Amino acid sequence: SQTIHQWPATLVQPVGSPLSLECTVEGTSNPNLYWYRQAAGRGLQLLFYSVGIGQISSEVPQNLSASRPQDRQFILSSKKLLLSDSGFYLCAWKRFRGEKLLFGSGTQLSVL
Amino acid sequence: QQPVQSPQAVILREGEDAVINCSSSKALYSVHWYRQKHGEAPVFLMILLKGGEQKGHEKISASFNEKKQQSSLYLTASQLSYSGTYFCGTGDSNDYKLSFGAGTTVTVRA
């Protein structure tokens, strides 16, 4: 069966520190992968999506970046975190066009 | 561009019905509906594809008007478990980019 793993579940980081969040999908190949961020009490903001290895589309120009080094691995990074980067980060995937989007369990990031 | 959801919030008593609307200014290939409980990831409810279909899941159903780029989620005979924030997500023509609305908070009271 297909599953998505996202870690860590919670993270507290100081301002100016780097960030690396990892997401992996099992049981499928060539998934479409997504990173969303949700500020407290707000909606889901699409940050990045990828339809293949090395292919990254950025929706929000800021100090975050994403990479897809392997088919089923999606990484969200930052060199220097800002207070405004705090939020609930969700990785998601779907197999192909017209398929449902499934979310990982999320990472609650607090930047202090 | 993000879809627009309405209303922002709704309060129901058990057994009452509600409708949540989602509209987009762009042509859509898909509409996804999710429910999120506080502190948890969104849970998939249903997907509607281009073609103007209607779907149902227990007492929750949805419709998709492709020409108007609108979708509605119908909560029928609401239960306490229906409480949460409902999001619609819309897929563009190639269905790669999925954008979400701001959400509708549903509170069901006994």
Coordinates of C-alpha atoms in Angstrom, one line a residue:
Chain A
S1 CA 0.0 0.0 0.0
Q2 CA 1.0 3.6 -0.5
T3 CA 2.1 5.7 2.5
I4 CA 3.7 9.0 3.1
H5 CA 6.2 9.7 5.8
Q6 CA 6.9 13.2 7.1
W7 CA 9.2 14.2 9.9
P8 CA 9.8 15.5 12.5
A9 CA 6.3 16.1 13.9
T10 CA 7.3 19.2 15.9
L11 CA 10.4 21.4 15.6
V12 CA 11.5 24.5 17.5
Q13 CA 14.2 26.5 15.8
P14 CA 15.9 29.9 16.6
V15 CA 15.6 32.7 14.1
G16 CA 18.5 32.6 11.6
S17 CA 19.0 28.8 11.9
P18 CA 18.7 26.5 8.9
L19 CA 15.8 24.1 8.2
S20 CA 15.4 20.8 6.5
L21 CA 12.1 18.9 6.4
E22 CA 11.9 15.6 4.6
C23 CA 9.1 13.7 3.1
T24 CA 9.1 10.3 1.5
V25 CA 6.4 8.3 -0.3
E26 CA 6.3 4.5 -0.4
G27 CA 4.5 2.1 -2.6
T28 CA 4.3 4.2 -5.8
S29 CA 6.6 5.6 -8.4
N30 CA 6.8 9.1 -10.0
P31 CA 4.3 10.7 -7.7
N32 CA 3.4 14.4 -7.9
L33 CA 4.8 15.9 -4.6
Y34 CA 3.7 19.1 -2.8
W35 CA 4.7 21.3 0.1
Y36 CA 2.0 23.4 1.8
R37 CA 2.2 25.7 4.8
Q38 CA -0.6 26.6 7.1
A39 CA -0.3 29.6 9.5
A40 CA -2.3 29.3 12.7
G41 CA -6.0 29.4 12.0
R42 CA -5.4 30.0 8.3
G43 CA -5.7 28.2 5.0
L44 CA -3.3 26.0 3.1
Q45 CA -0.7 27.9 1.1
L46 CA 1.0 26.0 -1.7
L47 CA 4.8 26.5 -1.5
F48 CA 6.3 24.1 -4.0
Y49 CA 5.3 21.2 -6.2
S50 CA 7.2 18.7 -8.3
V51 CA 6.1 16.4 -11.1
G52 CA 9.4 14.6 -11.4
I53 CA 13.0 14.3 -10.2
G54 CA 14.7 17.7 -10.3
Q55 CA 11.5 19.5 -11.4
I56 CA 10.4 22.0 -8.9
S57 CA 7.8 24.7 -9.3
S58 CA 7.8 27.5 -6.8
E59 CA 4.6 29.3 -5.9
V60 CA 5.9 31.6 -3.1
P61 CA 9.1 33.5 -3.5
Q62 CA 10.7 33.7 -0.1
N63 CA 13.6 32.2 1.8
L64 CA 12.5 28.6 1.3
S65 CA 13.6 26.2 -1.3
A66 CA 12.7 22.6 -2.2
S67 CA 14.5 19.7 -3.8
R68 CA 13.6 16.3 -5.1
P69 CA 16.8 14.3 -5.1
Q70 CA 15.1 11.0 -5.6
D71 CA 11.8 9.9 -7.1
R72 CA 9.9 9.6 -3.9
Q73 CA 11.7 12.1 -1.7
F74 CA 10.9 15.8 -1.3
I75 CA 12.9 18.1 0.9
L76 CA 12.0 21.6 2.1
S77 CA 14.9 23.8 3.2
S78 CA 15.9 27.2 4.4
K79 CA 19.3 28.7 5.0
K80 CA 18.0 31.2 7.6
L81 CA 14.7 31.0 9.2
L82 CA 12.5 34.0 9.9
L83 CA 9.8 34.4 12.6
S84 CA 7.2 34.4 9.8
D85 CA 8.3 30.9 8.7
S86 CA 6.4 29.5 11.7
G87 CA 3.5 27.3 10.8
F88 CA 2.2 23.8 10.1
Y89 CA 4.1 22.3 7.1
L90 CA 2.4 19.6 5.2
C91 CA 3.8 17.3 2.5
A92 CA 1.3 15.8 0.1
W93 CA 1.3 13.5 -2.9
K94 CA -0.9 12.1 -5.7
R95 CA -0.3 9.6 -8.3
F96 CA -1.5 11.3 -11.5
R97 CA -4.0 13.7 -13.0
G98 CA -7.4 13.3 -11.5
E99 CA -6.3 11.4 -8.5
K100 CA -6.9 12.5 -4.9
L101 CA -4.2 14.4 -3.0
L102 CA -3.1 12.8 0.2
F103 CA -1.3 14.6 3.1
G104 CA 1.4 13.5 5.4
S105 CA 0.9 14.0 9.2
G106 CA 2.6 17.5 9.1
T107 CA 5.4 19.3 10.9
Q108 CA 4.6 22.0 13.4
L109 CA 7.5 24.5 13.1
S110 CA 8.0 27.2 15.7
V111 CA 10.6 29.8 15.0
L112 CA 11.6 31.7 18.1
Chain B
Q1 CA -5.1 31.8 -7.8
Q2 CA -6.8 30.5 -4.7
P3 CA -10.5 29.5 -4.8
V4 CA -13.0 31.5 -2.7
Q5 CA -14.9 29.6 -0.1
S6 CA -18.1 30.7 1.7
P7 CA -19.3 31.0 4.3
Q8 CA -16.2 31.4 6.6
A9 CA -18.0 29.7 9.5
V10 CA -21.2 28.0 10.2
I11 CA -22.8 26.7 13.5
L12 CA -25.2 23.8 13.3
R13 CA -27.2 21.7 15.7
E14 CA -27.1 18.0 15.3
G15 CA -29.3 16.9 12.4
E16 CA -29.2 20.2 10.6
D17 CA -28.0 20.7 7.0
A18 CA -25.3 23.0 5.6
V19 CA -23.9 24.0 2.3
I20 CA -20.3 25.2 1.7
N21 CA -19.5 26.8 -1.6
C22 CA -16.2 27.1 -3.5
S23 CA -15.6 29.1 -6.6
S24 CA -12.7 29.9 -8.9
S25 CA -12.0 32.4 -11.6
K26 CA -10.0 29.9 -13.6
A27 CA -11.1 26.8 -15.6
L28 CA -10.8 23.8 -13.4
Y29 CA -10.0 20.2 -14.0
S30 CA -10.7 19.0 -10.5
V31 CA -12.1 20.0 -7.1
H32 CA -11.0 18.3 -3.9
W33 CA -12.8 18.5 -0.6
Y34 CA -11.1 17.9 2.8
R35 CA -11.9 18.1 6.5
Q36 CA -9.3 19.1 9.0
K37 CA -9.5 18.8 12.8
H38 CA -7.4 21.0 15.0
G39 CA -3.7 20.1 14.9
E40 CA -4.2 17.3 12.4
A41 CA -3.6 17.0 8.7
P42 CA -6.5 17.4 6.3
V43 CA -8.4 14.3 5.6
F44 CA -9.7 13.6 2.0
L45 CA -13.4 13.5 1.6
M46 CA -14.0 13.4 -2.2
I47 CA -12.8 14.5 -5.6
L48 CA -14.9 15.8 -8.5
L49 CA -13.5 15.9 -12.0
K50 CA -14.3 18.0 -15.0
G51 CA -17.6 16.8 -16.4
G52 CA -20.1 18.2 -13.9
E53 CA -20.6 15.3 -11.6
Q54 CA -22.0 14.9 -8.2
K55 CA -20.6 12.5 -5.5
G56 CA -21.7 11.3 -2.2
H57 CA -20.0 9.9 0.9
E58 CA -22.5 8.9 3.6
K59 CA -24.4 12.0 4.4
I60 CA -21.8 14.3 2.8
S61 CA -22.1 15.0 -0.9
A62 CA -20.7 17.5 -3.4
S63 CA -21.4 18.9 -6.9
F64 CA -19.2 20.5 -9.5
N65 CA -20.5 23.0 -12.0
E66 CA -17.7 23.0 -14.6
K67 CA -19.2 25.9 -16.6
K68 CA -19.4 28.2 -13.6
Q69 CA -16.2 26.8 -12.0
Q70 CA -18.1 26.3 -8.8
S71 CA -18.4 23.4 -6.4
S72 CA -20.7 22.9 -3.3
L73 CA -20.3 20.5 -0.4
Y74 CA -23.5 19.4 1.2
L75 CA -23.6 18.3 4.9
T76 CA -26.9 16.5 5.5
A77 CA -28.3 15.6 9.0
S78 CA -25.0 16.8 10.6
Q79 CA -23.4 14.8 13.3
L80 CA -21.0 16.0 16.0
S81 CA -18.1 14.3 14.1
Y82 CA -18.7 16.7 11.2
S83 CA -17.1 19.5 13.2
G84 CA -13.9 20.8 11.7
T85 CA -12.6 23.1 9.0
Y86 CA -13.5 22.2 5.5
F87 CA -11.2 23.1 2.6
C88 CA -11.8 23.0 -1.1
G89 CA -8.8 22.5 -3.4
T90 CA -8.9 23.2 -7.1
G91 CA -6.7 21.7 -9.8
D92 CA -5.8 23.6 -12.9
S93 CA -6.1 22.3 -16.4
N94 CA -3.2 19.9 -16.2
D95 CA -4.1 19.1 -12.5
Y96 CA -0.5 19.6 -11.3
K97 CA -1.1 22.8 -9.3
L98 CA -3.6 22.4 -6.5
S99 CA -4.6 25.6 -4.6
F100 CA -6.8 25.7 -1.6
G101 CA -9.4 28.1 -0.2
A102 CA -9.3 29.8 3.2
G103 CA -11.5 27.1 4.7
T104 CA -15.0 27.0 6.3
T105 CA -15.2 26.2 10.0
V106 CA -18.1 24.0 10.9
T107 CA -19.2 23.6 14.5
V108 CA -21.9 21.0 15.2
R109 CA -23.5 21.3 18.6
A110 CA -25.6 18.7 20.5

